[in-house]
Amino acid sequence: MENCIFCKIANGEIPSATLYEDGDFRVILDLGPASKGHALILPKAHAANIYELPDELAGKAMVLAKKMAGKITEALKCDGFNIVQNNGQTAGQTVFHFHMHLIPRYEGDSVGLTWTPGELTDEVREEILSKVSQ
Ligand code: 5GP
Ligand code: ZN
């Protein structure tokens, strides 16, 4: 993809602080980190979001997220870990090349990833089950 910044970073055309690289992915430090060690998993092949990501890469990305979470946790001694993946502007996506956020969490940090719980009504539950479940 021309003009995709993450394509260029993932494929080494633009230098980055790289924690890991293989044939399919590059893992880099986020330039605007939510916390110390915030990293991004970037596939080398362009997919705008999870809907476009091939199944094979989706599986590999989760295995890599697990591996990197362990490595980062051990190295930085963080207290917890969030894995976040945004799809679409409404969901907070700002770079339209699939990526997974690896966010180390530290006791007392100010990373805000929580929400106010709503209520699952009988009507909405039945509607969703009828539309989504098999
Ligand atoms: P999104 O909001 O799309 O889920 O996440 C995009 C992330 O990419 C943000 O956390 C932002 O700080 C990071 N980012 C944007 N441009 C660059 C860049 O050129 N280099 C790096 N390393 N991170 C970037
Ligand atoms: Zn791209």
PDB file of C-alpha atoms and ligand atoms in Angstrom:
ATOM      1  CA  MET A   1       0.000   0.000   0.000  1.00  0.00           C
ATOM      2  CA  GLU A   2       1.470   3.306  -1.070  1.00  0.00           C
ATOM      3  CA  ASN A   3       1.356   6.036   1.536  1.00  0.00           C
ATOM      4  CA  CYS A   4       0.614   3.678   4.424  1.00  0.00           C
ATOM      5  CA  ILE A   5       3.006   4.599   7.220  1.00  0.00           C
ATOM      6  CA  PHE A   6       2.738   1.206   8.935  1.00  0.00           C
ATOM      7  CA  CYS A   7       3.464  -0.628   5.659  1.00  0.00           C
ATOM      8  CA  LYS A   8       6.657   1.415   5.422  1.00  0.00           C
ATOM      9  CA  ILE A   9       7.615   0.827   9.054  1.00  0.00           C
ATOM     10  CA  ALA A  10       6.714  -2.874   9.002  1.00  0.00           C
ATOM     11  CA  ASN A  11       8.793  -3.442   5.875  1.00  0.00           C
ATOM     12  CA  GLY A  12      11.775  -1.429   7.116  1.00  0.00           C
ATOM     13  CA  GLU A  13      11.490   1.509   4.695  1.00  0.00           C
ATOM     14  CA  ILE A  14      11.120   3.818   7.707  1.00  0.00           C
ATOM     15  CA  PRO A  15      13.325   3.045  10.713  1.00  0.00           C
ATOM     16  CA  SER A  16      11.639   2.129  13.990  1.00  0.00           C
ATOM     17  CA  ALA A  17      12.532   0.887  17.473  1.00  0.00           C
ATOM     18  CA  THR A  18      12.040  -2.794  16.685  1.00  0.00           C
ATOM     19  CA  LEU A  19      11.590  -5.351  19.484  1.00  0.00           C
ATOM     20  CA  TYR A  20      10.968  -8.322  17.204  1.00  0.00           C
ATOM     21  CA  GLU A  21      10.800  -9.167  13.516  1.00  0.00           C
ATOM     22  CA  ASP A  22       9.988 -12.253  11.462  1.00  0.00           C
ATOM     23  CA  GLY A  23       8.748 -12.882   7.928  1.00  0.00           C
ATOM     24  CA  ASP A  24       5.181 -11.820   8.754  1.00  0.00           C
ATOM     25  CA  PHE A  25       5.432  -9.178  11.489  1.00  0.00           C
ATOM     26  CA  ARG A  26       7.430  -6.382  13.040  1.00  0.00           C
ATOM     27  CA  VAL A  27       6.889  -5.359  16.683  1.00  0.00           C
ATOM     28  CA  ILE A  28       7.795  -1.746  17.390  1.00  0.00           C
ATOM     29  CA  LEU A  29       7.644   0.725  20.249  1.00  0.00           C
ATOM     30  CA  ASP A  30       4.701   3.133  19.963  1.00  0.00           C
ATOM     31  CA  LEU A  31       5.850   6.740  19.434  1.00  0.00           C
ATOM     32  CA  GLY A  32       3.106   8.040  21.726  1.00  0.00           C
ATOM     33  CA  PRO A  33       3.133   5.412  24.448  1.00  0.00           C
ATOM     34  CA  ALA A  34       0.252   4.948  26.897  1.00  0.00           C
ATOM     35  CA  SER A  35       2.792   3.465  29.315  1.00  0.00           C
ATOM     36  CA  LYS A  36       6.439   2.424  29.456  1.00  0.00           C
ATOM     37  CA  GLY A  37       6.915  -0.394  26.946  1.00  0.00           C
ATOM     38  CA  HIS A  38       3.762   0.230  24.862  1.00  0.00           C
ATOM     39  CA  ALA A  39       4.434  -1.663  21.638  1.00  0.00           C
ATOM     40  CA  LEU A  40       2.600  -2.389  18.399  1.00  0.00           C
ATOM     41  CA  ILE A  41       2.409  -5.616  16.420  1.00  0.00           C
ATOM     42  CA  LEU A  42       2.349  -4.785  12.698  1.00  0.00           C
ATOM     43  CA  PRO A  43       1.790  -7.373   9.964  1.00  0.00           C
ATOM     44  CA  LYS A  44       4.099  -6.746   6.988  1.00  0.00           C
ATOM     45  CA  ALA A  45       1.240  -7.305   4.527  1.00  0.00           C
ATOM     46  CA  HIS A  46      -1.315  -4.510   4.439  1.00  0.00           C
ATOM     47  CA  ALA A  47      -4.742  -5.125   5.925  1.00  0.00           C
ATOM     48  CA  ALA A  48      -6.697  -2.055   7.004  1.00  0.00           C
ATOM     49  CA  ASN A  49      -8.350  -3.761   9.967  1.00  0.00           C
ATOM     50  CA  ILE A  50      -9.377  -7.089  11.494  1.00  0.00           C
ATOM     51  CA  TYR A  51     -12.073  -7.595   8.851  1.00  0.00           C
ATOM     52  CA  GLU A  52      -9.434  -7.616   6.116  1.00  0.00           C
ATOM     53  CA  LEU A  53      -6.814  -9.614   8.013  1.00  0.00           C
ATOM     54  CA  PRO A  54      -6.305 -13.161   6.650  1.00  0.00           C
ATOM     55  CA  ASP A  55      -7.167 -15.890   9.217  1.00  0.00           C
ATOM     56  CA  GLU A  56      -3.641 -17.278   9.143  1.00  0.00           C
ATOM     57  CA  LEU A  57      -2.147 -13.920  10.147  1.00  0.00           C
ATOM     58  CA  ALA A  58      -4.833 -13.374  12.784  1.00  0.00           C
ATOM     59  CA  GLY A  59      -3.827 -16.622  14.456  1.00  0.00           C
ATOM     60  CA  LYS A  60      -0.127 -15.854  14.237  1.00  0.00           C
ATOM     61  CA  ALA A  61      -0.698 -12.328  15.613  1.00  0.00           C
ATOM     62  CA  MET A  62      -2.315 -13.690  18.771  1.00  0.00           C
ATOM     63  CA  VAL A  63       0.484 -16.187  19.329  1.00  0.00           C
ATOM     64  CA  LEU A  64       3.000 -13.363  18.877  1.00  0.00           C
ATOM     65  CA  ALA A  65       1.032 -11.132  21.283  1.00  0.00           C
ATOM     66  CA  LYS A  66       1.283 -13.850  23.918  1.00  0.00           C
ATOM     67  CA  LYS A  67       4.999 -14.245  23.355  1.00  0.00           C
ATOM     68  CA  MET A  68       5.680 -10.484  23.480  1.00  0.00           C
ATOM     69  CA  ALA A  69       3.459  -9.994  26.553  1.00  0.00           C
ATOM     70  CA  GLY A  70       5.581 -12.543  28.395  1.00  0.00           C
ATOM     71  CA  LYS A  71       8.863 -11.008  27.241  1.00  0.00           C
ATOM     72  CA  ILE A  72       7.859  -7.423  28.028  1.00  0.00           C
ATOM     73  CA  THR A  73       6.344  -8.324  31.391  1.00  0.00           C
ATOM     74  CA  GLU A  74       9.494 -10.138  32.433  1.00  0.00           C
ATOM     75  CA  ALA A  75      11.824  -7.386  31.204  1.00  0.00           C
ATOM     76  CA  LEU A  76       9.924  -4.355  32.518  1.00  0.00           C
ATOM     77  CA  LYS A  77       8.366  -5.954  35.603  1.00  0.00           C
ATOM     78  CA  CYS A  78       4.932  -4.516  34.826  1.00  0.00           C
ATOM     79  CA  ASP A  79       1.989  -5.455  37.048  1.00  0.00           C
ATOM     80  CA  GLY A  80      -0.554  -6.201  34.328  1.00  0.00           C
ATOM     81  CA  PHE A  81      -1.014  -6.149  30.581  1.00  0.00           C
ATOM     82  CA  ASN A  82      -3.658  -4.990  28.090  1.00  0.00           C
ATOM     83  CA  ILE A  83      -3.890  -6.112  24.490  1.00  0.00           C
ATOM     84  CA  VAL A  84      -5.994  -3.647  22.502  1.00  0.00           C
ATOM     85  CA  GLN A  85      -6.941  -3.634  18.845  1.00  0.00           C
ATOM     86  CA  ASN A  86      -9.025  -0.811  17.360  1.00  0.00           C
ATOM     87  CA  ASN A  87     -11.104  -1.071  14.164  1.00  0.00           C
ATOM     88  CA  GLY A  88     -12.638   2.020  12.614  1.00  0.00           C
ATOM     89  CA  GLN A  89     -12.530   5.676  13.579  1.00  0.00           C
ATOM     90  CA  THR A  90     -15.425   5.239  16.015  1.00  0.00           C
ATOM     91  CA  ALA A  91     -13.400   2.634  17.871  1.00  0.00           C
ATOM     92  CA  GLY A  92     -10.366   4.905  18.085  1.00  0.00           C
ATOM     93  CA  GLN A  93      -8.391   3.644  15.095  1.00  0.00           C
ATOM     94  CA  THR A  94      -6.162   6.392  13.719  1.00  0.00           C
ATOM     95  CA  VAL A  95      -3.787   4.393  11.516  1.00  0.00           C
ATOM     96  CA  PHE A  96      -5.632   2.229   9.021  1.00  0.00           C
ATOM     97  CA  HIS A  97      -3.190  -0.661   8.873  1.00  0.00           C
ATOM     98  CA  PHE A  98      -4.094  -3.479  11.294  1.00  0.00           C
ATOM     99  CA  HIS A  99      -2.109  -3.389  14.525  1.00  0.00           C
ATOM    100  CA  MET A 100      -2.331  -4.760  18.031  1.00  0.00           C
ATOM    101  CA  HIS A 101      -1.415  -2.594  21.000  1.00  0.00           C
ATOM    102  CA  LEU A 102       0.643  -4.275  23.703  1.00  0.00           C
ATOM    103  CA  ILE A 103       0.237  -2.090  26.780  1.00  0.00           C
ATOM    104  CA  PRO A 104       2.125  -2.889  29.973  1.00  0.00           C
ATOM    105  CA  ARG A 105       0.232  -1.729  33.076  1.00  0.00           C
ATOM    106  CA  TYR A 106       1.733  -0.459  36.281  1.00  0.00           C
ATOM    107  CA  GLU A 107       0.073  -0.106  39.667  1.00  0.00           C
ATOM    108  CA  GLY A 108      -1.346   3.427  39.877  1.00  0.00           C
ATOM    109  CA  ASP A 109      -0.788   4.305  36.188  1.00  0.00           C
ATOM    110  CA  SER A 110      -3.240   6.568  34.377  1.00  0.00           C
ATOM    111  CA  VAL A 111      -3.981   4.424  31.339  1.00  0.00           C
ATOM    112  CA  GLY A 112      -7.737   4.636  30.758  1.00  0.00           C
ATOM    113  CA  LEU A 113      -9.217   1.537  29.158  1.00  0.00           C
ATOM    114  CA  THR A 114     -12.292   1.072  31.312  1.00  0.00           C
ATOM    115  CA  TRP A 115     -15.992   1.821  30.734  1.00  0.00           C
ATOM    116  CA  THR A 116     -19.136   2.237  32.765  1.00  0.00           C
ATOM    117  CA  PRO A 117     -21.018  -1.087  32.683  1.00  0.00           C
ATOM    118  CA  GLY A 118     -24.473  -0.880  31.125  1.00  0.00           C
ATOM    119  CA  GLU A 119     -27.300  -3.433  31.426  1.00  0.00           C
ATOM    120  CA  LEU A 120     -28.049  -6.440  29.236  1.00  0.00           C
ATOM    121  CA  THR A 121     -31.835  -6.417  28.974  1.00  0.00           C
ATOM    122  CA  ASP A 122     -33.804  -9.563  28.043  1.00  0.00           C
ATOM    123  CA  GLU A 123     -34.949  -7.889  24.816  1.00  0.00           C
ATOM    124  CA  VAL A 124     -31.490  -6.889  23.648  1.00  0.00           C
ATOM    125  CA  ARG A 125     -29.986 -10.224  24.668  1.00  0.00           C
ATOM    126  CA  GLU A 126     -32.606 -12.070  22.576  1.00  0.00           C
ATOM    127  CA  GLU A 127     -32.139  -9.711  19.645  1.00  0.00           C
ATOM    128  CA  ILE A 128     -28.378 -10.224  19.600  1.00  0.00           C
ATOM    129  CA  LEU A 129     -28.627 -13.987  20.062  1.00  0.00           C
ATOM    130  CA  SER A 130     -31.058 -14.204  17.140  1.00  0.00           C
ATOM    131  CA  LYS A 131     -28.787 -12.111  14.908  1.00  0.00           C
ATOM    132  CA  VAL A 132     -25.318 -13.308  15.846  1.00  0.00           C
ATOM    133  CA  SER A 133     -25.266 -16.764  17.410  1.00  0.00           C
ATOM    134  CA  GLN A 134     -25.330 -19.905  15.314  1.00  0.00           C
TER     135      GLN A 134
HETATM  136  P1  5GP B   1      -4.712   3.397  16.758  1.00  0.00           P
HETATM  137  O1  5GP B   1      -5.248   4.669  17.372  1.00  0.00           O
HETATM  138  O2  5GP B   1      -4.858   3.427  15.253  1.00  0.00           O
HETATM  139  O3  5GP B   1      -5.243   2.135  17.367  1.00  0.00           O
HETATM  140  O4  5GP B   1      -3.173   3.395  17.115  1.00  0.00           O
HETATM  141  C1  5GP B   1      -2.198   4.052  16.379  1.00  0.00           C
HETATM  142  C2  5GP B   1      -0.975   4.094  17.243  1.00  0.00           C
HETATM  143  O5  5GP B   1       0.145   4.295  16.410  1.00  0.00           O
HETATM  144  C3  5GP B   1      -0.976   5.226  18.281  1.00  0.00           C
HETATM  145  O6  5GP B   1      -0.780   4.666  19.574  1.00  0.00           O
HETATM  146  C4  5GP B   1       0.193   6.115  17.840  1.00  0.00           C
HETATM  147  O7  5GP B   1       0.891   6.640  18.933  1.00  0.00           O
HETATM  148  C5  5GP B   1       1.042   5.168  17.028  1.00  0.00           C
HETATM  149  N1  5GP B   1       1.782   5.771  15.941  1.00  0.00           N
HETATM  150  C6  5GP B   1       1.292   6.607  14.979  1.00  0.00           C
HETATM  151  N2  5GP B   1       2.247   6.918  14.091  1.00  0.00           N
HETATM  152  C7  5GP B   1       3.363   6.250  14.480  1.00  0.00           C
HETATM  153  C8  5GP B   1       4.683   6.161  13.945  1.00  0.00           C
HETATM  154  O8  5GP B   1       5.028   6.774  12.933  1.00  0.00           O
HETATM  155  N3  5GP B   1       5.569   5.370  14.611  1.00  0.00           N
HETATM  156  C9  5GP B   1       5.213   4.679  15.741  1.00  0.00           C
HETATM  157  N4  5GP B   1       6.184   3.930  16.314  1.00  0.00           N
HETATM  158  N5  5GP B   1       3.981   4.749  16.276  1.00  0.00           N
HETATM  159  C10 5GP B   1       3.066   5.527  15.659  1.00  0.00           C
HETATM  160 ZN    ZN B   2      -0.318  -0.644   5.415  1.00  0.00          ZN
END
